[in-house]
Coordinates of C-alpha atoms in Angstrom, one line a residue:
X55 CA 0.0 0.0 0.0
X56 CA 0.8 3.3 -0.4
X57 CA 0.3 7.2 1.2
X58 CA -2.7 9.2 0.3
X59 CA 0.0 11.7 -1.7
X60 CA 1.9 9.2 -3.5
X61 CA -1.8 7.3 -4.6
X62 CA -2.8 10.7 -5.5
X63 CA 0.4 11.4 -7.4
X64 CA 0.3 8.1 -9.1
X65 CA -2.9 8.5 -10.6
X66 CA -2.2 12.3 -11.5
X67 CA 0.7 10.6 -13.6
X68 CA -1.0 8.1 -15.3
X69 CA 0.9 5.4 -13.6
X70 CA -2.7 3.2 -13.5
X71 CA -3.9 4.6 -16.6
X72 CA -3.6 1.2 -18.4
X73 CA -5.2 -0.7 -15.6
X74 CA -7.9 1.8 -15.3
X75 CA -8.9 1.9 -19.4
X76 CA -9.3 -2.0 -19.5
X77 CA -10.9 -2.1 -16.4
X78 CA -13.7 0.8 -17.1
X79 CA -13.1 -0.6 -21.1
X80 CA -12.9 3.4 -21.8
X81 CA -10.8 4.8 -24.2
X82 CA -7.2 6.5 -23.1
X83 CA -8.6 10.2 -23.9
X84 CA -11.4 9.5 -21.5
X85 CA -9.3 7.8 -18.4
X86 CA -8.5 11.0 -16.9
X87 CA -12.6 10.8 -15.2
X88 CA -11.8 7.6 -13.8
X89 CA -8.7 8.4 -12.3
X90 CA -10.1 11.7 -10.6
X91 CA -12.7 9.9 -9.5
X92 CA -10.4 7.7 -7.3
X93 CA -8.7 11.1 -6.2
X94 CA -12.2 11.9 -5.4
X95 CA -12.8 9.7 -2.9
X96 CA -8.8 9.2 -1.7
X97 CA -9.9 13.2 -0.7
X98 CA -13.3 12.2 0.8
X99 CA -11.0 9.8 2.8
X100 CA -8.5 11.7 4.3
X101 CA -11.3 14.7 5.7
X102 CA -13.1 11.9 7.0
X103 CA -10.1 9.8 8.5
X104 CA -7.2 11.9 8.5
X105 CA -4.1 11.6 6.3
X106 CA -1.8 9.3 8.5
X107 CA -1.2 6.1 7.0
X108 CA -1.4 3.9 4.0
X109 CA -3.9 3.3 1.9
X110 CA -5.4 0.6 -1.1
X111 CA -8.1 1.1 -3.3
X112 CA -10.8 -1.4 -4.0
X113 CA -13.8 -1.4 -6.6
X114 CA -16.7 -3.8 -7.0
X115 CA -19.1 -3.3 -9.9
X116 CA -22.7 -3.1 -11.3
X117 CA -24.6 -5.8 -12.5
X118 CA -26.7 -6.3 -15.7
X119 CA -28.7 -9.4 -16.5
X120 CA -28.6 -10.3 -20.7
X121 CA -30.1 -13.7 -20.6
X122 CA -32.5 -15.4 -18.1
X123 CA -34.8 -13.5 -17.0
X124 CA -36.6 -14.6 -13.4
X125 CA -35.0 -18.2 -13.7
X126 CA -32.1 -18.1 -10.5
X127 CA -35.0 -18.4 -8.3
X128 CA -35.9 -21.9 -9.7
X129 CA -32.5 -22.6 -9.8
X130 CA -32.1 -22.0 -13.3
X131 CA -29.2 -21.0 -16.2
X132 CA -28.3 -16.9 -16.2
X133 CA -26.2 -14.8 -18.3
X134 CA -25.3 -11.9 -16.4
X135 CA -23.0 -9.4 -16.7
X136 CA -20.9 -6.8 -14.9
X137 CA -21.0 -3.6 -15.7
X138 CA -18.3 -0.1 -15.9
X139 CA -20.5 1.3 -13.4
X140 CA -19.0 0.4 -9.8
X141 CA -18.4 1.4 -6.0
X142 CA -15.2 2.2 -5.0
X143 CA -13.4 2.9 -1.9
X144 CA -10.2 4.1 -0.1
X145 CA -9.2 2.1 3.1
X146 CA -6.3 1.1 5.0
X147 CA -6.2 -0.8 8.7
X148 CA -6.8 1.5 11.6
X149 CA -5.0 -0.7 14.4
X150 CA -8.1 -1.1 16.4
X151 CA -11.5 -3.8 16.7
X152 CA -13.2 -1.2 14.9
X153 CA -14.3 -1.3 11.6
X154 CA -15.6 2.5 10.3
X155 CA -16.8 2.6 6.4
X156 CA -18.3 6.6 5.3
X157 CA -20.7 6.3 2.6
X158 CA -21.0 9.4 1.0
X159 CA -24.3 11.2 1.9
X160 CA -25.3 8.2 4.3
X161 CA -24.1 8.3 8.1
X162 CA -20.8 6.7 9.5
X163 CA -21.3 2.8 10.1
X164 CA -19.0 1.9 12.9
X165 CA -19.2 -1.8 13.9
X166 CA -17.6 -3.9 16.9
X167 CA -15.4 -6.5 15.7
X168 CA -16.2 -8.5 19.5
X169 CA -20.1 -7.7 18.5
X170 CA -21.0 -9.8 15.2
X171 CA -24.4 -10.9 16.2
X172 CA -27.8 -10.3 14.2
X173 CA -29.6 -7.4 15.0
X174 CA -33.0 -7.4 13.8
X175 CA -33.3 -3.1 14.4
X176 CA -30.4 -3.4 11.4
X177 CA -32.9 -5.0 9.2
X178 CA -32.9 -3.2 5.9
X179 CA -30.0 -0.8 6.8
X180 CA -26.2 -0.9 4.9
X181 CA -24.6 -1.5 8.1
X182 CA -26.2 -5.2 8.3
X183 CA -24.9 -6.0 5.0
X184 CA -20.8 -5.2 6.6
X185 CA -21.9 -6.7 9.5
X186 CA -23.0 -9.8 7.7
X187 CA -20.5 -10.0 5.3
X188 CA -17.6 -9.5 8.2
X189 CA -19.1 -12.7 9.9
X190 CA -18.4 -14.7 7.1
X191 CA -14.7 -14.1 7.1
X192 CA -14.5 -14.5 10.9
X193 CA -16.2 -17.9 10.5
X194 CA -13.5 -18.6 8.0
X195 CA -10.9 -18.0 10.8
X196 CA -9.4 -15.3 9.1
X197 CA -8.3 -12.8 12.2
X198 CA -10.6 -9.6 10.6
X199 CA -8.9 -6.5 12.2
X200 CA -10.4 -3.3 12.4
X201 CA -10.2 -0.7 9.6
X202 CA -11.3 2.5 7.9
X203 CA -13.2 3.3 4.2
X204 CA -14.6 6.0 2.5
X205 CA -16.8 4.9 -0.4
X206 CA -18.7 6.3 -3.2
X207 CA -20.8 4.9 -5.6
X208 CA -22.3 5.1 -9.3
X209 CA -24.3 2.4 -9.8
X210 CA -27.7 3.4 -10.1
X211 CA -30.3 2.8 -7.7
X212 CA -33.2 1.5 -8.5
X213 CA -31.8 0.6 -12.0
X214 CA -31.8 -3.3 -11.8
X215 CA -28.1 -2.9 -11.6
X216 CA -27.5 -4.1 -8.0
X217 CA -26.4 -1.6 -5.9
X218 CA -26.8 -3.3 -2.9
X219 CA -24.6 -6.4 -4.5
X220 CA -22.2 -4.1 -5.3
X221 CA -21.8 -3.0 -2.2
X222 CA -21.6 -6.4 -0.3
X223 CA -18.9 -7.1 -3.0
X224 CA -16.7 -4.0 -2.4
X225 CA -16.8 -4.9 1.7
X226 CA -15.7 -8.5 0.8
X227 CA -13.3 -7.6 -1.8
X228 CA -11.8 -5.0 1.2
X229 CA -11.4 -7.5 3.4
X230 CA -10.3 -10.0 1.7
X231 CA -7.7 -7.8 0.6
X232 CA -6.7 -6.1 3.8
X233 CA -6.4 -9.5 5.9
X234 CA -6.9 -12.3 3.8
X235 CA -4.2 -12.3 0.9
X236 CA -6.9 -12.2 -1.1
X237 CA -7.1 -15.8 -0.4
X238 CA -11.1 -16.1 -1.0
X239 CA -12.0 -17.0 -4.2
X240 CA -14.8 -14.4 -6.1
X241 CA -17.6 -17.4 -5.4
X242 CA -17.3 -17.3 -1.8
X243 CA -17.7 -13.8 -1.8
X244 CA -20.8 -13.5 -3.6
X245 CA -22.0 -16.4 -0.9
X246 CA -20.9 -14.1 2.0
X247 CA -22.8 -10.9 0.3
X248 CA -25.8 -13.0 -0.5
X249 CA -25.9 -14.9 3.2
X250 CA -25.8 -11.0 4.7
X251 CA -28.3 -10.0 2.5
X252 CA -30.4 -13.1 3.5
X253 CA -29.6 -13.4 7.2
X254 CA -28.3 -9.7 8.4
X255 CA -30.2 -7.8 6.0
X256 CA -33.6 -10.0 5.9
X257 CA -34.3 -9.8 2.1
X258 CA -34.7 -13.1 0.3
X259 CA -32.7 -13.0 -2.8
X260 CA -31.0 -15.5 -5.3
X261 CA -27.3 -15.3 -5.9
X262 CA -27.0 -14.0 -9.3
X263 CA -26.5 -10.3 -8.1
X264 CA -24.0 -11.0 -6.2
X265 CA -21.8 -13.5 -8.4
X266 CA -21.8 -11.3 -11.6
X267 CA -20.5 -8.5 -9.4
X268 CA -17.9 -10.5 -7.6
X269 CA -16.8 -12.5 -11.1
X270 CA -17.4 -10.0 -13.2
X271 CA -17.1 -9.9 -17.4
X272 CA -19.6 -11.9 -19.5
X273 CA -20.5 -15.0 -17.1
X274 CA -22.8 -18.2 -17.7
X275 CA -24.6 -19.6 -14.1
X276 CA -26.2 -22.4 -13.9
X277 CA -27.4 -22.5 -10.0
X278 CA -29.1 -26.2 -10.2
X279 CA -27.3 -27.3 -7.1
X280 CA -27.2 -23.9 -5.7
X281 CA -24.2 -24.8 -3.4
X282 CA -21.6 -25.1 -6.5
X283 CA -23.4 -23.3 -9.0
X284 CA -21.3 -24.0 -12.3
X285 CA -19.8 -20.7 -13.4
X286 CA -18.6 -19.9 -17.2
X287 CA -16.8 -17.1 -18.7
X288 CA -18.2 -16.1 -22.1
X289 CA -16.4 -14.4 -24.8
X290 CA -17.8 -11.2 -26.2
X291 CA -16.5 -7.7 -27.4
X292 CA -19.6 -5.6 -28.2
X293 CA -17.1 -3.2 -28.9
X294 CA -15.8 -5.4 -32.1
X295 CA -19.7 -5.5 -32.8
X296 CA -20.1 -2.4 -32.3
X297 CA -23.0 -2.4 -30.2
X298 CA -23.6 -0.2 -27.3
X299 CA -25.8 -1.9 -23.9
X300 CA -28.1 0.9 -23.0
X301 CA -30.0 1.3 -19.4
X302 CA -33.2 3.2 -19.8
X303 CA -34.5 4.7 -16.5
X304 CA -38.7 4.3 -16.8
X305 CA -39.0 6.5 -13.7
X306 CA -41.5 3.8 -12.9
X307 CA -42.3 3.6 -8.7
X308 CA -41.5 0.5 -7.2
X309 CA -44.3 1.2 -4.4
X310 CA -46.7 -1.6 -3.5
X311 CA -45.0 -3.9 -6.3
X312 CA -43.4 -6.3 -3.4
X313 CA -46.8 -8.5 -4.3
X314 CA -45.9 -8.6 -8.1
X315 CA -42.6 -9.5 -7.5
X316 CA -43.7 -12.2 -5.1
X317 CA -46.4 -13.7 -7.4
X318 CA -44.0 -15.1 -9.8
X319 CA -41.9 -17.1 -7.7
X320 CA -44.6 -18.4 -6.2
X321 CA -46.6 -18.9 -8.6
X322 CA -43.8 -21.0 -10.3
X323 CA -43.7 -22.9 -7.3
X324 CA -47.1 -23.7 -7.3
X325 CA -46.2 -25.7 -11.1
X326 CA -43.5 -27.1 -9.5
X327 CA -45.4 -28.6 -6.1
X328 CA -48.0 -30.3 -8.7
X329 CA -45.1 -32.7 -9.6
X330 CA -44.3 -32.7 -5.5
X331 CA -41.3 -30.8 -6.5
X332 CA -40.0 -27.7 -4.8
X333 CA -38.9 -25.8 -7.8
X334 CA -39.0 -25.5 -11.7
X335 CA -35.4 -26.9 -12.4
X336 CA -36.2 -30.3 -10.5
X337 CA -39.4 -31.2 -13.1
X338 CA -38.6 -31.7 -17.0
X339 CA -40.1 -29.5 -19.8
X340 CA -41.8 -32.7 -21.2
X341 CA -43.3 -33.5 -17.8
X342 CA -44.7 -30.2 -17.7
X343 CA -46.1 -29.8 -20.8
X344 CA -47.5 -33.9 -20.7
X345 CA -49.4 -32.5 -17.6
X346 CA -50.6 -29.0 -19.0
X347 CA -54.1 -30.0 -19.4
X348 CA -54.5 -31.8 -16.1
X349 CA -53.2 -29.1 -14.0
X350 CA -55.4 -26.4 -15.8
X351 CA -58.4 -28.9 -14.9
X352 CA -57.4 -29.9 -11.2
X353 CA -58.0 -26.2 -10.5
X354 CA -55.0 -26.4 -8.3
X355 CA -52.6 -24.5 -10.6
X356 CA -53.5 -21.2 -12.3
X357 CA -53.3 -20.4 -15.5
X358 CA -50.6 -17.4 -15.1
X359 CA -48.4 -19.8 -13.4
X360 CA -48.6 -22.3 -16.4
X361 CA -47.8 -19.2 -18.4
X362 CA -44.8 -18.5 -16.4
X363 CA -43.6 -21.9 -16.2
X364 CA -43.6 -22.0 -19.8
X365 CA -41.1 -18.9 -19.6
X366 CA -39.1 -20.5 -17.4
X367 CA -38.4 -23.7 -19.4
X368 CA -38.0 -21.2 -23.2
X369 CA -36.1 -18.7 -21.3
X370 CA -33.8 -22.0 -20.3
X371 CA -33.3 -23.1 -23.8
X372 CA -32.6 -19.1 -24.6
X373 CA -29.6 -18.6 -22.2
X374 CA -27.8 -21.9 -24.1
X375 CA -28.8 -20.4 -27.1
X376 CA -27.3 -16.8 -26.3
X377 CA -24.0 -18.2 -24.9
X378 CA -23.3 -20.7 -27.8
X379 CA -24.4 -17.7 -30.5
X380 CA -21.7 -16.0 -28.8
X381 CA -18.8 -18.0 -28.4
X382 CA -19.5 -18.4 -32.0
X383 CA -19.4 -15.4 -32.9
X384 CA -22.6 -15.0 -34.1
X385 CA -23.7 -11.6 -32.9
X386 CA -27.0 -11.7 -34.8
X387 CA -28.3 -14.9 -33.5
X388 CA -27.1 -13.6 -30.3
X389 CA -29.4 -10.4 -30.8
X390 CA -32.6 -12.4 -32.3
X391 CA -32.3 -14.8 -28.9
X392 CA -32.3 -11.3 -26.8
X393 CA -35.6 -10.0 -28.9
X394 CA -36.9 -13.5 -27.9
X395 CA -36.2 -13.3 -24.3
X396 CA -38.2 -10.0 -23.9
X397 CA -40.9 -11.2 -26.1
X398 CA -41.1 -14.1 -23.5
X399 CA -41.0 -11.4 -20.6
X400 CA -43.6 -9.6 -22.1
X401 CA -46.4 -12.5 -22.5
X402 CA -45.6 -15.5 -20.2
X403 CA -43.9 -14.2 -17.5
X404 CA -46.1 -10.8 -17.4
X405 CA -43.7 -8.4 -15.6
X406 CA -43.9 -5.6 -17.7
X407 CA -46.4 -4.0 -15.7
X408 CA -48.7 -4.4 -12.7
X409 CA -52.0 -6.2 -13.1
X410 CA -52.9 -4.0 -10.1
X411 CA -52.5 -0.7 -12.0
X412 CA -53.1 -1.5 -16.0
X413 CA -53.2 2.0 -16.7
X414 CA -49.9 2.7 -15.9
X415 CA -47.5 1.3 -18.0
X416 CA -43.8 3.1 -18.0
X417 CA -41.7 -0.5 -19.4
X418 CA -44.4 -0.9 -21.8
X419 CA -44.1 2.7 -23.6
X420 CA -40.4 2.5 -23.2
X421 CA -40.2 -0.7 -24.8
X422 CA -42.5 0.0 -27.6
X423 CA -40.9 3.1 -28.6
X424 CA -37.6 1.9 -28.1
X425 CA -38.6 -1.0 -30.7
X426 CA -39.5 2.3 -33.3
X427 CA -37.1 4.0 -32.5
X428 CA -34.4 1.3 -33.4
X429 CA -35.8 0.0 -36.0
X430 CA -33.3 -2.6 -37.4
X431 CA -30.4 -1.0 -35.3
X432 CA -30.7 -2.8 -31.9
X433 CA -33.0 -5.1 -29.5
X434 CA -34.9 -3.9 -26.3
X435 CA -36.0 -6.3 -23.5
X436 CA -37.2 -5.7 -19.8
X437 CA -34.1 -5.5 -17.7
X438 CA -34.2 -7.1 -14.0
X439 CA -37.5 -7.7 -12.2
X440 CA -39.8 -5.7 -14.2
X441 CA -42.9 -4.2 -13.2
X442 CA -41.0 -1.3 -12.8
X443 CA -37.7 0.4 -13.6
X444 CA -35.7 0.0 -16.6
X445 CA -35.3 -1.3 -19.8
X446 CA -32.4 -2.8 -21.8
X447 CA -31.1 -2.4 -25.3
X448 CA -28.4 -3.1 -27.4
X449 CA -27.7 -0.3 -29.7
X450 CA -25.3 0.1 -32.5
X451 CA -22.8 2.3 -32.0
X452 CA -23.5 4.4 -34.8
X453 CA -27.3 5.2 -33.5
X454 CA -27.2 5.4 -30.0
X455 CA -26.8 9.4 -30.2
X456 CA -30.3 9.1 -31.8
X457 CA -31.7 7.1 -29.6
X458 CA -30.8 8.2 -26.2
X459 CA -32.2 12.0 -27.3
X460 CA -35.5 10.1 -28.7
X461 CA -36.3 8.1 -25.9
X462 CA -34.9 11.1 -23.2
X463 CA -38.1 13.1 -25.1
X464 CA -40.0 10.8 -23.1
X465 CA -38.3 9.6 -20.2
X466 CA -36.2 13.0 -19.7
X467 CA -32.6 14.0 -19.3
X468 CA -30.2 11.4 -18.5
X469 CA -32.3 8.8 -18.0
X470 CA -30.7 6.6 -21.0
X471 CA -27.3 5.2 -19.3
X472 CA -24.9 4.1 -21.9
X473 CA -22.6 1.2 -20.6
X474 CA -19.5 -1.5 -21.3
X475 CA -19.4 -4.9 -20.1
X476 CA -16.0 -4.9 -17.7
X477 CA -13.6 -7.7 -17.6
X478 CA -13.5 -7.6 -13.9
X479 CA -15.4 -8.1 -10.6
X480 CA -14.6 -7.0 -7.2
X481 CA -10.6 -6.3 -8.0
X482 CA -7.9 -4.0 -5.4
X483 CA -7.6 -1.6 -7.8
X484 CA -4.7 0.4 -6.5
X485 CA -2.5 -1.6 -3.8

């Protein structure tokens, strides 16, 4: 590690330039944001902690979901995808059983290394997820010491990006760096951020998030036996396409869609405990389909849940599909299987908006005009949960200028995010 002035001087030299334009996949003229940014929060750092010591930088990413959509939950296939849209932080060992991490804009967490326990008036709060996360290591017998960060973020909330996974990710990635060698693998650390989430944080979720922030690039995931999920690295350079993936903020509420959400899990359980199964991946596509008819008529299983049962088992078949059009190198097939996906999305699995509120429809008009405004120049699907939120599209290059100011006529300013696909996951950026 190094003093906050000679990490400061470093990147003011371009001494990480290289490591910071294939990490961000930015070009050279543009690395001088990324590198500020760092000093950014090196500064925010020192006010906060003082200057005395040395420091390391760390950096855990965004997440975006190409392939699979609402399968992890069943135990399904995902493609998944990290994005150049991270949280960083500065931090260094303070010598105590403290551990102290400022978020910017959010109050100081400050957590007792001898006072690891769950705390249920933590529930739903950021200092959970350290707290969780911490425990993990411990467990581990690694000897966790106390130490300082200052973190900022860019991921946006809300987005389907996984800010939250992000976050567990950087705190892992911190720790494993500062007293672990950086002996745990990127797996285990999305298992510690998804087991605070779970536990210390008391929000069910599936471990997708978490494992394309912590492994970061293109990855394949198939979660069948959830305790070694099988993990794949898939080759792509949208770049060499030249395609663009765009994030289109909907400015769609969230409010009193936990139900929604709910519903499809559930529901897909209910096809599932027909064949006295507990999820989707432990029946077969032909069982399902040979049973179809009987279900509908045994009035035990709805006919949504058929629907998004059918989704489940296509949307299977569609992340193989994706990964092999990719590793060879068939961009177009790759693009048609993405089309498919949020066709699927849009009438099986019924996320596109809530059957609550009809009338309302902010993924709907986003996706439809994205599809006219595109033309023959890109694909648009729902991106992450739906409901809600945001859209995806891949853009070529050569019309994404067009498109981001047509579709900010109707969403506003800023809301289209243009993105890369980063090679890496949680990563110590600066030692």
């Amino acid at each position: 590690m190094r003093s906050i002035e000679e990490t400061i001087n470093a990147l003011k030299n371009g001494e990480y330039d290289d490591k910071l334009t294939y990490l961000y996949s930015c070009d050279k003229n543009d690395v001088k944001k990324y590198s500020d940014r760092y000093i950014d929060v090196i500064n925010g750092f020192e006010e906060t902690f003082g200057k005395d010591g040395d420091i390391a930088l760390f950096s855990a990413p965004g997440r975006t979901e190409i392939g699979g959509n609402h399968t992890d939950h069943q135990h399904g296939c995902v493609l998944a995808g990290s994005v150049n849209l991270d949280v960083i932080s500065a931090a260094r060992p303070n010598g105590t059983n403290t551990v102290r991490i400022q978020s910017r804009n959010y109050p100081l967490d400050v957590i007792e290394l001898d006072s690891l326990e769950i705390r249920e008036k933590e529930f739903d709060k950021a200092i959970s997820l350290i707290r969780g996360v911490i425990k993990k290591f411990v467990d581990l017998g690694y000897d966790v010491k106390g130490f300082d960060a200052y973190t900022t973020s860019n991921v946006l909330k809300g987005s389907g990006l996984s800010s939250s996974a992000a976050f567990e990710v950087l705190v892992g990635t911190i720790i494993n760096g500062l007293f672990a060698n950086n002996e745990v693998n990127p797996i285990e650390i999305a298992k510690f951020g998804q087991f605070a989430e779970n536990v210390y944080y008391n929000k069910p979720s599936g471990l997708m998030d978490q494992m394309a922030c912590a492994v970061g690039g293109l990855i394949y995931i198939d979660f069948f036996d959830k305790a070694n999920p099988v993990i794949k690295q898939v080759p792509v350079d949208f770049e060499a396409h030249q395609y663009s993936l765009c994030i289109v903020d909907t400015k769609g509420s969230h409010a009193d869609l936990t139900d929604d959400y709910a519903a499809i899990p559930a529901e897909m359980k209910q096809v599932a405990n027909y064949f006295g199964e507990e999820l989707l991946s432990r029946v077969s596509e032909e069982d399902f389909i040979s049973k179809v008819g009987e279900m509908r008529a045994s009035g035990k299983v709805n006919d949504r849940a058929v629907l998004r049962a059918l989704h489940f088992y296509t949307e299977q078949d569609r992340v193989a599909e994706g990964v092999a059009a990719l590793e060879n190198q068939e961009f177009d097939h790759f693009l048609d299987v993405i089309k498919r996906s949020g066709d699927s999305s849009f009438k099986l699995l019924q996320n596109i908006y809530s059957a609550k509120d009809p009338l309302t429809q902010n993924v709907s008009i986003a996706l439809g005009f994205s599809e006219k405004f595109i033309g023959e120049d890109g694909v648009c699907r729902v991106h992450g949960g739906g409901f809600a939120g945001t859209i995806q599209a891949f853009v070529k290059n050569a019309a994404v200028a067009e498109y981001k100011k047509n579709i900010e006529s109707i969403f506003g300013e800023g809301a289209c995010h243009v993105l890369k696909v980063r090679p890496y996951g949680g990563i110590k950026v600066v030692e």
